[in-house]
XYZ file of N, CA and C in Angstrom:
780
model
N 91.666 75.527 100.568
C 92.028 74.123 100.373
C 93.472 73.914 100.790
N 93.517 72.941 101.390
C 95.177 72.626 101.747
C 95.377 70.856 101.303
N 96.211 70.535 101.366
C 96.915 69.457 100.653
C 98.122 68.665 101.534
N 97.995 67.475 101.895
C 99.311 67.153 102.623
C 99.913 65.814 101.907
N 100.803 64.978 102.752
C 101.653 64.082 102.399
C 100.685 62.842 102.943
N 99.718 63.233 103.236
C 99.189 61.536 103.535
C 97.655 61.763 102.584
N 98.203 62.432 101.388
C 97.327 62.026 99.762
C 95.979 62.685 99.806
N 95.678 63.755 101.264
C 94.143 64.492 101.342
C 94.400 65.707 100.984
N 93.026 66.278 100.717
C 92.863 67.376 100.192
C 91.794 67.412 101.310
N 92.269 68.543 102.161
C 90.956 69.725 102.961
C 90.211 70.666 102.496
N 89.014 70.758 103.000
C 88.522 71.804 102.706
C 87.980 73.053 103.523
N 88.200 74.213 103.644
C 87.900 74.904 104.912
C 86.864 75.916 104.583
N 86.199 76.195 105.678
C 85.851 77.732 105.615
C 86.742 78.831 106.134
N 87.037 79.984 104.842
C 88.572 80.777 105.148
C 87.977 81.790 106.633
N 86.492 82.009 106.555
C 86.131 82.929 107.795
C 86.433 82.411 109.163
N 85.938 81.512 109.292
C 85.596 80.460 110.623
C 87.033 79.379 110.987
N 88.031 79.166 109.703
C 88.915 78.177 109.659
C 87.917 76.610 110.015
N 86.443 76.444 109.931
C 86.135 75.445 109.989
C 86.430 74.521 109.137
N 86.707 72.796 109.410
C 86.820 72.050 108.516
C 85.701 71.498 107.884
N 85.231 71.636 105.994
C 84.048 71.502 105.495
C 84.171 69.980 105.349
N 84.868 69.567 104.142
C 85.365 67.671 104.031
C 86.571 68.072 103.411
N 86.501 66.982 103.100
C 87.893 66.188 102.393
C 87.801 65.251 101.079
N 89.111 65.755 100.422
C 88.982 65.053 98.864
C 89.900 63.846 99.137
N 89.487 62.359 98.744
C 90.507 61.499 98.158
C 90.729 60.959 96.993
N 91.492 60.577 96.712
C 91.652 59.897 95.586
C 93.109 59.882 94.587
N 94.017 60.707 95.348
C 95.787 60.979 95.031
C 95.828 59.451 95.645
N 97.087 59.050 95.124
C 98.088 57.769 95.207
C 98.960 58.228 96.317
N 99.587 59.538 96.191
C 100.760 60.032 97.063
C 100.347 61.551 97.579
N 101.524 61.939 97.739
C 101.455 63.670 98.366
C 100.681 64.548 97.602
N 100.071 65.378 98.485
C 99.847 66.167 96.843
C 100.444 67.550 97.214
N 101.037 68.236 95.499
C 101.903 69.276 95.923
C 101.525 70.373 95.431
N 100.483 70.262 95.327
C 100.000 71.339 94.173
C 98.635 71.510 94.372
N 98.019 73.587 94.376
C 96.968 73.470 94.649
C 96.305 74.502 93.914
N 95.133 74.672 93.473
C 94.557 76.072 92.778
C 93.314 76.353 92.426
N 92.903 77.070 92.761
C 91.362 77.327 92.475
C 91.363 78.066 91.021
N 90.793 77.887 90.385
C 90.470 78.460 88.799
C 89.592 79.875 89.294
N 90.268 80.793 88.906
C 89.938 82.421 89.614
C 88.936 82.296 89.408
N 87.939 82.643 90.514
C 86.429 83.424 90.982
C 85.707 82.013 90.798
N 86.497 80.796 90.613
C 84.922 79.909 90.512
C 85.271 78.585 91.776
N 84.478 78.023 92.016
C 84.922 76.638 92.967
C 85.734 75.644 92.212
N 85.984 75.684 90.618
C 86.911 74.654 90.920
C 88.205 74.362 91.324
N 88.890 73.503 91.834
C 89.813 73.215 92.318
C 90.644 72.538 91.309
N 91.953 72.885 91.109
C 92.602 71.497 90.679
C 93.725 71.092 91.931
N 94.136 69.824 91.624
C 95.337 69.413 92.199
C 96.138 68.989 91.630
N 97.922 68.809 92.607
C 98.452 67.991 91.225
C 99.182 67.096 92.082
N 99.723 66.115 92.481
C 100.700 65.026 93.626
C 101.772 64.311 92.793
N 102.022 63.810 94.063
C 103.753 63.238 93.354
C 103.096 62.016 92.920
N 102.021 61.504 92.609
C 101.459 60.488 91.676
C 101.541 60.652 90.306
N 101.960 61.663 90.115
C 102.042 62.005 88.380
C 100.512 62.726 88.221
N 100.106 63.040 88.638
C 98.361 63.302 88.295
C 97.907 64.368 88.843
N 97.076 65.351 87.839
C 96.520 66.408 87.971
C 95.017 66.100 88.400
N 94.396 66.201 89.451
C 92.820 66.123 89.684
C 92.202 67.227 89.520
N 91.065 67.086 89.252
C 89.693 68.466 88.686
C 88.771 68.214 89.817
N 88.383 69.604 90.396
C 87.097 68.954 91.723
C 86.422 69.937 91.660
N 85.256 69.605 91.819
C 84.044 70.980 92.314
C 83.829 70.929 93.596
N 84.289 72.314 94.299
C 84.578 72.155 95.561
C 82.990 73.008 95.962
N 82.042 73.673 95.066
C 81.168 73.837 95.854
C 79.722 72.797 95.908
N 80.151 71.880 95.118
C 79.600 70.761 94.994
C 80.011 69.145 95.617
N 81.098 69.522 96.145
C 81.696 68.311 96.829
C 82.213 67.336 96.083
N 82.446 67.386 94.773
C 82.358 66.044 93.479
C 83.962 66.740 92.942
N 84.406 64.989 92.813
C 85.267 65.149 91.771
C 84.814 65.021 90.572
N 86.010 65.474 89.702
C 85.584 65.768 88.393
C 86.257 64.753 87.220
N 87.622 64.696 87.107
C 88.678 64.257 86.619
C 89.943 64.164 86.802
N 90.210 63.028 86.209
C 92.381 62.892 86.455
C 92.494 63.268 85.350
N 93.683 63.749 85.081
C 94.915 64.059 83.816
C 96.251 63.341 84.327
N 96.424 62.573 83.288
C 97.551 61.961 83.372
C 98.523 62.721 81.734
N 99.931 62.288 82.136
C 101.131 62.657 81.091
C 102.634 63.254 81.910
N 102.385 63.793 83.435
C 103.799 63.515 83.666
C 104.459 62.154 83.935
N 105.711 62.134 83.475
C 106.785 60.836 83.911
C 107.510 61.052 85.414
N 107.052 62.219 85.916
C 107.685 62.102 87.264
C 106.797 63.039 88.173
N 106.882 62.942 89.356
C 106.419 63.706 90.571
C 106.185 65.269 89.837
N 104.945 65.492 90.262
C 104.400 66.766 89.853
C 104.619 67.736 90.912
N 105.467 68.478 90.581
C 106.574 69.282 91.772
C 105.617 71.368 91.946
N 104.630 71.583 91.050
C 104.320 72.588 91.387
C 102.887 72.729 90.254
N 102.003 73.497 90.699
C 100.771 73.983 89.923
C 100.662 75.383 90.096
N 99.826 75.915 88.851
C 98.810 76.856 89.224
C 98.153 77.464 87.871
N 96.607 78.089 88.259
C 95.870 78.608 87.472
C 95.396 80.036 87.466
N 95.124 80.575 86.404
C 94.275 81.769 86.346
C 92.517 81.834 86.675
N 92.237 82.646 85.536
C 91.025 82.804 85.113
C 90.454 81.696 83.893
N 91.072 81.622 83.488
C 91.208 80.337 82.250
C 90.750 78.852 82.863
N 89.893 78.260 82.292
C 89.910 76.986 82.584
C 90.801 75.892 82.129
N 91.823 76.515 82.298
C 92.901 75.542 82.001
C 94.792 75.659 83.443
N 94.969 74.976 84.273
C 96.253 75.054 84.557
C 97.780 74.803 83.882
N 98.274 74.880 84.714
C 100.128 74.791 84.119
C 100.785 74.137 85.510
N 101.242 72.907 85.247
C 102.302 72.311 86.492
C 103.709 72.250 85.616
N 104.707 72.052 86.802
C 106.355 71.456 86.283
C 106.474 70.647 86.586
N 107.044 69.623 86.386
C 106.859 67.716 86.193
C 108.300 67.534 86.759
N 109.078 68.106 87.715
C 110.354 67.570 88.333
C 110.776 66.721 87.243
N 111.724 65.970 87.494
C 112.910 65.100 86.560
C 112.178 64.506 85.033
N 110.976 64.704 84.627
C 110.774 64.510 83.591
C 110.898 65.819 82.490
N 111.428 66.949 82.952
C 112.017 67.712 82.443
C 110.814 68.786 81.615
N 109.885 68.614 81.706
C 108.705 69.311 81.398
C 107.828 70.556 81.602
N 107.780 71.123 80.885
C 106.035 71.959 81.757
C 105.088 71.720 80.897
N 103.499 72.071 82.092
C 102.690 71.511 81.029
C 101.604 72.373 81.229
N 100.805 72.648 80.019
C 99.548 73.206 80.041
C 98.483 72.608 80.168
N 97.458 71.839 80.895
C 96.669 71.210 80.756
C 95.033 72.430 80.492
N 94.236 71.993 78.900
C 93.324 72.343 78.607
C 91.642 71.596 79.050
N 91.498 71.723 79.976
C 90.500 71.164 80.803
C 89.557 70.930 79.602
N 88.459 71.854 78.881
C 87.487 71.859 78.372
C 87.799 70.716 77.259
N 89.208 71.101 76.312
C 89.549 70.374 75.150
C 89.878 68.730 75.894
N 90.050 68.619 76.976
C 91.178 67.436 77.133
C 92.408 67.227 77.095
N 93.052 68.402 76.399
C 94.322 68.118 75.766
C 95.521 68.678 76.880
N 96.821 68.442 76.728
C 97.867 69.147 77.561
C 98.432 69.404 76.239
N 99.266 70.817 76.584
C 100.955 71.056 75.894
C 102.531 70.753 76.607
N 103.121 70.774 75.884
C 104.509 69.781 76.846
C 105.478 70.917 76.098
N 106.147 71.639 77.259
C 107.253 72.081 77.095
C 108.635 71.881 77.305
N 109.346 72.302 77.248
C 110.660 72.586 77.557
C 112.129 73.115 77.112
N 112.776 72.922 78.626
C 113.834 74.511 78.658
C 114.457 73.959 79.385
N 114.646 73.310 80.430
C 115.659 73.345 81.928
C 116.309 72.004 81.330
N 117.239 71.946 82.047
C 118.184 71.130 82.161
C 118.319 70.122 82.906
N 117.661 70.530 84.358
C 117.530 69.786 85.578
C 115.946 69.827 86.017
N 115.698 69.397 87.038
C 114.525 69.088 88.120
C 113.932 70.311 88.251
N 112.724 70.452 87.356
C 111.422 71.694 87.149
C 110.957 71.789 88.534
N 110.843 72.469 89.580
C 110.946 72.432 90.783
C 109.707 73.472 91.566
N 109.435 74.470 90.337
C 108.290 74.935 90.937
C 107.867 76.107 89.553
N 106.508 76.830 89.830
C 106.026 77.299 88.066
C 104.943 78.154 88.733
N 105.066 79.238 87.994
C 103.617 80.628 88.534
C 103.182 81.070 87.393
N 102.303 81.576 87.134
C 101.616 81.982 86.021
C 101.755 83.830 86.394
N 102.449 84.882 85.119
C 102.373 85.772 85.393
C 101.073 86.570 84.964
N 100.469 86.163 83.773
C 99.006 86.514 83.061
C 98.750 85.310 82.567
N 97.990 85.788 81.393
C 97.250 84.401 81.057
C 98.010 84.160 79.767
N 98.850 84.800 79.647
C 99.891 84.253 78.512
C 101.059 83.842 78.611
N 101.493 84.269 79.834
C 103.105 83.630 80.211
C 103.512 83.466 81.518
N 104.429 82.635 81.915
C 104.602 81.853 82.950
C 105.759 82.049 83.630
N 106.177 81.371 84.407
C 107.900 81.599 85.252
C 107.858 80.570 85.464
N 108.685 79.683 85.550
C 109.657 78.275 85.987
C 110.995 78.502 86.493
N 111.295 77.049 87.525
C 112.371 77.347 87.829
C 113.453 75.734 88.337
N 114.253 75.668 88.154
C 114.859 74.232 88.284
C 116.453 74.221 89.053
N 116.476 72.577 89.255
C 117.315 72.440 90.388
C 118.851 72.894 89.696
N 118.715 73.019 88.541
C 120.145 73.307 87.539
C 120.371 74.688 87.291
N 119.973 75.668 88.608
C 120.074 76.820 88.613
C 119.229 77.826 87.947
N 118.358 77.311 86.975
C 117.911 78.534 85.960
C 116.310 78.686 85.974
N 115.913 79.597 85.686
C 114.719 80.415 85.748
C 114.657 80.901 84.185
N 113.268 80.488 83.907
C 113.006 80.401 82.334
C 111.477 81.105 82.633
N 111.442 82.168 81.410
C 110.542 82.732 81.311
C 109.505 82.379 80.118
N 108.238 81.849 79.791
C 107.657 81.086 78.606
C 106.408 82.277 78.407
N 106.141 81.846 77.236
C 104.814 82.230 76.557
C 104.078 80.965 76.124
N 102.780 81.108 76.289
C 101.907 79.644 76.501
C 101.484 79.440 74.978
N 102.087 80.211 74.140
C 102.155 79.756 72.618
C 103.272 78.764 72.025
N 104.435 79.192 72.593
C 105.806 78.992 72.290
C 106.284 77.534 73.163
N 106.626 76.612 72.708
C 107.413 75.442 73.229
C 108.588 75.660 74.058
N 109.527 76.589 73.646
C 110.811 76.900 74.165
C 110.583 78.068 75.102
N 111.187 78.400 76.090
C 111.413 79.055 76.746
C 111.613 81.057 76.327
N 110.705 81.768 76.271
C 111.518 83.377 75.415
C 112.501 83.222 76.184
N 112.674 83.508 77.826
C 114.213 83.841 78.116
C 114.576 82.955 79.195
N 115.954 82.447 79.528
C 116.613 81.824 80.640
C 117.723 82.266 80.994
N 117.586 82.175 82.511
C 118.559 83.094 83.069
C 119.468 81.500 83.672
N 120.442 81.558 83.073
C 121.213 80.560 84.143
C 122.359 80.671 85.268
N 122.428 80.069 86.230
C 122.667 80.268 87.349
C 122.323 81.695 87.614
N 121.162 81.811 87.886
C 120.535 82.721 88.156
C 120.712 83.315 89.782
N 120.912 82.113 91.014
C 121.551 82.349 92.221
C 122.527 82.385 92.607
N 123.479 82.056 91.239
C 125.450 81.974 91.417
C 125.346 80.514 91.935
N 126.629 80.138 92.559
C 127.130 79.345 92.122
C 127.538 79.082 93.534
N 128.252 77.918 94.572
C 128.458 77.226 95.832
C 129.397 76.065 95.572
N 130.406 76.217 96.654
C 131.212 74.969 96.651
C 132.407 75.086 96.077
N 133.340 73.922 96.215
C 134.641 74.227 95.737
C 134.923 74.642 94.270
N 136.356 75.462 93.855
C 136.370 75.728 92.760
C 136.225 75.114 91.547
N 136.920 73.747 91.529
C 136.862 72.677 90.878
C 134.729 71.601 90.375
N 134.519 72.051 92.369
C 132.983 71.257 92.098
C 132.095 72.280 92.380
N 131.863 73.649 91.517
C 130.876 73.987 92.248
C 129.622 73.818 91.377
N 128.549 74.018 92.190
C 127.266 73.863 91.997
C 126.093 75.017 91.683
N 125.533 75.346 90.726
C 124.181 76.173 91.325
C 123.502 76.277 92.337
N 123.479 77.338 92.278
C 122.140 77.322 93.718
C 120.785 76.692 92.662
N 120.403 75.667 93.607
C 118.693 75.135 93.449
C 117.830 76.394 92.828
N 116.874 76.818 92.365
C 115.991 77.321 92.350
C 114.833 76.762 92.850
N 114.415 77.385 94.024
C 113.491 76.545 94.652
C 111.963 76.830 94.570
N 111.910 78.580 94.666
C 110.700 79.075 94.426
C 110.589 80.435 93.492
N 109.319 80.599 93.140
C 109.435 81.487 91.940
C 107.873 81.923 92.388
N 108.212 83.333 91.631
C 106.640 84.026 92.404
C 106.325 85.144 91.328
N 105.351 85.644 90.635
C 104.725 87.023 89.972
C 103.941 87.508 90.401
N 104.053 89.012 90.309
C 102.903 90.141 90.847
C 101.935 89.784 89.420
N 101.320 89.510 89.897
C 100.029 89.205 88.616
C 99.835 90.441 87.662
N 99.775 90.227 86.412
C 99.985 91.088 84.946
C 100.470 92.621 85.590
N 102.147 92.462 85.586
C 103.284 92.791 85.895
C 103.794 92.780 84.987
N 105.528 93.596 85.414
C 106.442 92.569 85.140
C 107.584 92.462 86.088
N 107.150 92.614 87.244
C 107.667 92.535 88.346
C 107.841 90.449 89.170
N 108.781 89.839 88.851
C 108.915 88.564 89.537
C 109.799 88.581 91.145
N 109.636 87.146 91.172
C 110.775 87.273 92.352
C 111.269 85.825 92.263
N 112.168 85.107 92.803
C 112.942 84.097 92.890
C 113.250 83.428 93.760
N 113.426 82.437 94.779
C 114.315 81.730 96.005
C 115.056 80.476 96.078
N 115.788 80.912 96.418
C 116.776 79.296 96.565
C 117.670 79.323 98.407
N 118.766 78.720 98.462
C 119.254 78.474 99.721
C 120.684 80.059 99.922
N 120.348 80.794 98.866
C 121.857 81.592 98.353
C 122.019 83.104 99.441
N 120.737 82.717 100.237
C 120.611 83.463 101.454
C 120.170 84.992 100.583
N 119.480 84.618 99.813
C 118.693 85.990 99.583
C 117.257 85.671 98.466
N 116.763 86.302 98.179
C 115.681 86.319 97.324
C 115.782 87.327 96.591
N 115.808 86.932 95.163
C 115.918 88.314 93.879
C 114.241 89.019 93.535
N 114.163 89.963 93.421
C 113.522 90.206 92.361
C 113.929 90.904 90.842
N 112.796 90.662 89.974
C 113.606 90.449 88.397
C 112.143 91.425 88.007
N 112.882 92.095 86.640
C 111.701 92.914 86.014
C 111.816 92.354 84.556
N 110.773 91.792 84.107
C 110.597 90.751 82.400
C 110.047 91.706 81.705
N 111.758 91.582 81.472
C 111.502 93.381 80.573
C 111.617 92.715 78.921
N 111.239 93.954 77.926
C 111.878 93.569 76.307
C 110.410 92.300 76.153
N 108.605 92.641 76.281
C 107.838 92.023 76.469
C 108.261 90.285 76.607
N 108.380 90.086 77.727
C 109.207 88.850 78.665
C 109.724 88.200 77.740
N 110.641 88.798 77.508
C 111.836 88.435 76.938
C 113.420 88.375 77.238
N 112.888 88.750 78.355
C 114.462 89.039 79.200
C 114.228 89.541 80.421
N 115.025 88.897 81.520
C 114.663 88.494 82.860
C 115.846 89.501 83.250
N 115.860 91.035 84.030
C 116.520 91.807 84.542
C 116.602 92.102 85.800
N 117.702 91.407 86.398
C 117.625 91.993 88.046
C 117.358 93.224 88.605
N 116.596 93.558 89.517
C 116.285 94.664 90.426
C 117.445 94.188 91.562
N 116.621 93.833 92.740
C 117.580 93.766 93.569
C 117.274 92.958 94.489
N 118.467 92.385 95.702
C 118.137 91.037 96.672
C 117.706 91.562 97.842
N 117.282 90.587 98.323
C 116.493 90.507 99.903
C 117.174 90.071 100.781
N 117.873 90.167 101.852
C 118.427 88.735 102.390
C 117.813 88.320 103.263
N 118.171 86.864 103.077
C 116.677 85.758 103.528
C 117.748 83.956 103.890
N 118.059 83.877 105.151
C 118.638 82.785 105.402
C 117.634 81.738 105.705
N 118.333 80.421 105.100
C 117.592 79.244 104.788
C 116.910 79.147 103.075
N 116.258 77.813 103.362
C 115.821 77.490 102.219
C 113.894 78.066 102.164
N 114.294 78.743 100.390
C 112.957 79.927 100.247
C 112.537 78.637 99.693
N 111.149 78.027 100.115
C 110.896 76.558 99.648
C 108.710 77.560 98.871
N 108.862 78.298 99.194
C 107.383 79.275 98.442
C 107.523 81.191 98.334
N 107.541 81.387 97.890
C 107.236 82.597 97.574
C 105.804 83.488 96.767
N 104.855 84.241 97.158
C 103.610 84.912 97.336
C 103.963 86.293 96.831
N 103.372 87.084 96.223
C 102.986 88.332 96.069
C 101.663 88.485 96.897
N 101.556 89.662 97.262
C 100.184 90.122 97.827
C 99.419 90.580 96.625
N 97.695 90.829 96.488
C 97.225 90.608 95.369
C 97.799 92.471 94.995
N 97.740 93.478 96.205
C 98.463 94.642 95.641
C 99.562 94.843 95.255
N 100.491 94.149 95.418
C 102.034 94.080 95.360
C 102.840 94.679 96.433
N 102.180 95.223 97.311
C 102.784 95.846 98.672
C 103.675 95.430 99.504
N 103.290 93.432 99.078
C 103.862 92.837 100.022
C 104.622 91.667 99.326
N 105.683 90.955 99.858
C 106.092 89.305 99.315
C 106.250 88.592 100.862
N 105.311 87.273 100.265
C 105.291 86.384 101.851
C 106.287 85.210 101.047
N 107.387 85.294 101.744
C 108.394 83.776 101.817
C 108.112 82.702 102.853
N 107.763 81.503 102.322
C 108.540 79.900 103.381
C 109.663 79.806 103.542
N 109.980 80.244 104.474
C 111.707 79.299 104.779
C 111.310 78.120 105.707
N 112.645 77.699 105.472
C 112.662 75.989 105.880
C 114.285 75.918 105.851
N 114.623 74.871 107.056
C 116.156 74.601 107.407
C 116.289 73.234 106.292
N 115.332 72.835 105.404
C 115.818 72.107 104.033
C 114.816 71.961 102.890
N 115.496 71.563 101.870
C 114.233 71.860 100.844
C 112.944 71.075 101.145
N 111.737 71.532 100.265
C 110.880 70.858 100.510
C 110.579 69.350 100.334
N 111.500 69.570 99.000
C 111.421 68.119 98.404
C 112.479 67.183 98.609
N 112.964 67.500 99.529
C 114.107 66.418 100.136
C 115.144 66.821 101.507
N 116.155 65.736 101.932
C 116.653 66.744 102.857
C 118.321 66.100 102.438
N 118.714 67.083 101.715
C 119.537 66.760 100.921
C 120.907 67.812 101.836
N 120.458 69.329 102.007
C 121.307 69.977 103.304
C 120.658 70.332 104.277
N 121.130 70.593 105.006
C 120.333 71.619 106.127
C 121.298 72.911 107.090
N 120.270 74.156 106.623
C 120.851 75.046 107.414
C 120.456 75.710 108.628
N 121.091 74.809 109.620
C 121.228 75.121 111.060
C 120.204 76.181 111.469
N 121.228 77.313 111.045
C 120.889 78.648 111.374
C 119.714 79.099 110.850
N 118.915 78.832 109.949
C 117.601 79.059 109.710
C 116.230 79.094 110.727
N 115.363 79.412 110.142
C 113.798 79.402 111.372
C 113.237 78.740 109.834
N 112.838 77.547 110.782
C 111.147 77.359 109.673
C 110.280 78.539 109.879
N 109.885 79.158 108.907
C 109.237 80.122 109.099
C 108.619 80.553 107.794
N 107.468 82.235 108.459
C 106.872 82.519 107.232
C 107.473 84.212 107.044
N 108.033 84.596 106.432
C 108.427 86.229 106.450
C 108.271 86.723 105.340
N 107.513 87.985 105.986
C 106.654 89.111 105.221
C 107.350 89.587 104.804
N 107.879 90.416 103.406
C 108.376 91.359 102.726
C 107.632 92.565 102.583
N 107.818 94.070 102.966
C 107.061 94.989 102.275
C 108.059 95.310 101.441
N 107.049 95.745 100.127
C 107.821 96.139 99.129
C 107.094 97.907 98.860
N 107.717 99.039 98.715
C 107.200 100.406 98.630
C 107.192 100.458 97.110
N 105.893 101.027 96.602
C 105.872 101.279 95.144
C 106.429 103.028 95.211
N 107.142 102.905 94.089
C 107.427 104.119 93.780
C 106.433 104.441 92.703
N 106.797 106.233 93.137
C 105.840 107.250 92.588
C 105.484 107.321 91.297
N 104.669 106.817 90.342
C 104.792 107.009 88.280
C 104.648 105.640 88.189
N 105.261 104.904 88.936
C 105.785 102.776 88.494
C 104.215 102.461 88.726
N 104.050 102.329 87.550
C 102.457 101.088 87.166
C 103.202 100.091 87.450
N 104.123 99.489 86.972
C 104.028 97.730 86.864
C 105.120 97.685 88.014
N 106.466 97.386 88.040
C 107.069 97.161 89.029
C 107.373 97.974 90.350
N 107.849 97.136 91.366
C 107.548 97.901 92.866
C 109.100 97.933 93.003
């Protein structure tokens, strides 16, 4: 399934790249995409404020969820019939419980919730334009840990700024993460002290803006988006960048179950 700025949802065959149909029914972009592990449904989420439910091997939509106050800036799901988006400037994350109806409403950041991964089915990664990367448990309202200015810091002494946090990524039931912003590198972090505390490993360097970041389902690998500006606006731009997609291998060491 892919998703663009003129409010469709595609549908493909991944063998053939044939096009099957198309979903409407978003107001705006949509930015957000996820299949609920091993089954056809789909959710979505767009800068309409609205989460959609679809049965993609049935062709039928299902349902809206409404409750963000602003542009729904990132999704995603497990195995669980339930997702988690970050609600940009309404300062939020949210759990939406498909079966019950219900959502949970969190929060932690300070600034513009900007993008959100699910590391298991109990806890999550977020990340916002006010520098910080917050680590949650899907019990807990508050955040277990936040790392702030997590990419350092840009600009004069007097005005400087965080680096954005732009993208955020987990090796699935890990505790191996990773991070991107414009700070010309990409971290990875080990959520150590049962994610309770977000510990640097070490950087990548990676010029331009990391606007997605991927684990491979082995962990072998990390696939980055760069882009010469963010996704969600074009607020700088760096020249010297490639829109592009670049592969990371990552080597597991010898004994390491969880991190690479």
């Amino acid at each position: 399934a892919t998703g663009d700025r003129n409010k469709l949802i595609m549908i493909w065959e991944a063998a053939t790249c044939k096009h099957l149909y198309k979903f409407t029914g978003h107001r705006d972009a949509v930015s957000g995409l996820s299949f609920q592990k091993g089954t056809h449904q789909l959710y979505s989420a767009s800068h309409d404020r609205s989460v959609k439910v679809w049965n993609v091997a049935e062709n039928a939509y299902i349902e809206t969820l409404f409750g963000h106050q602003d542009v729904i800036t990132g999704l995603d799901s497990l195995s669980r019939e339930c997702c988690v988006t970050s609600g940009g400037r309404d300062g939020t994350v949210r759990i939406w419980k498909i079966p019950e109806e219900s959502q949970l409403v969190f929060y932690g950041h300070q600034g513009s919730i900007d993008c959100i991964q699910l590391i298991n089915e109990e806890h999550m990664l977020s990340g916002a334009d006010d520098g910080s990367v917050a680590l949650w448990g899907l019990t807990k309202k508050k955040p277990l840990a936040v790392v702030r200015q997590a990419h350092g810091t840009h600009g004069l002494h007097n005005l400087q700024q965080p680096y954005w946090v732009s993208a955020v990524a987990a090796l699935h039931n890990s505790d191996l993460v990773a991070t991107g912003s414009h700070s010309a590198n990409v971290k990875l972090w080990k959520s150590g002290e049962g994610f309770r505390k977000l510990e640097p490993l070490f950087d990548i360097p990676l010029v331009g803006f990391v606007n997605s970041l991927k684990f491979s389902a082995a962990g072998d690998f990390l696939v980055a988006g760069l882009g010469q500006e963010h996704r969600l606006g074009r607020w700088w731009r760096i020249k010297e960048a490639k829109n592009s997609i670049c592969i990371i291998p990552l080597k597991r060491k010898a004994g390491m179950a969880d991190s690479s």
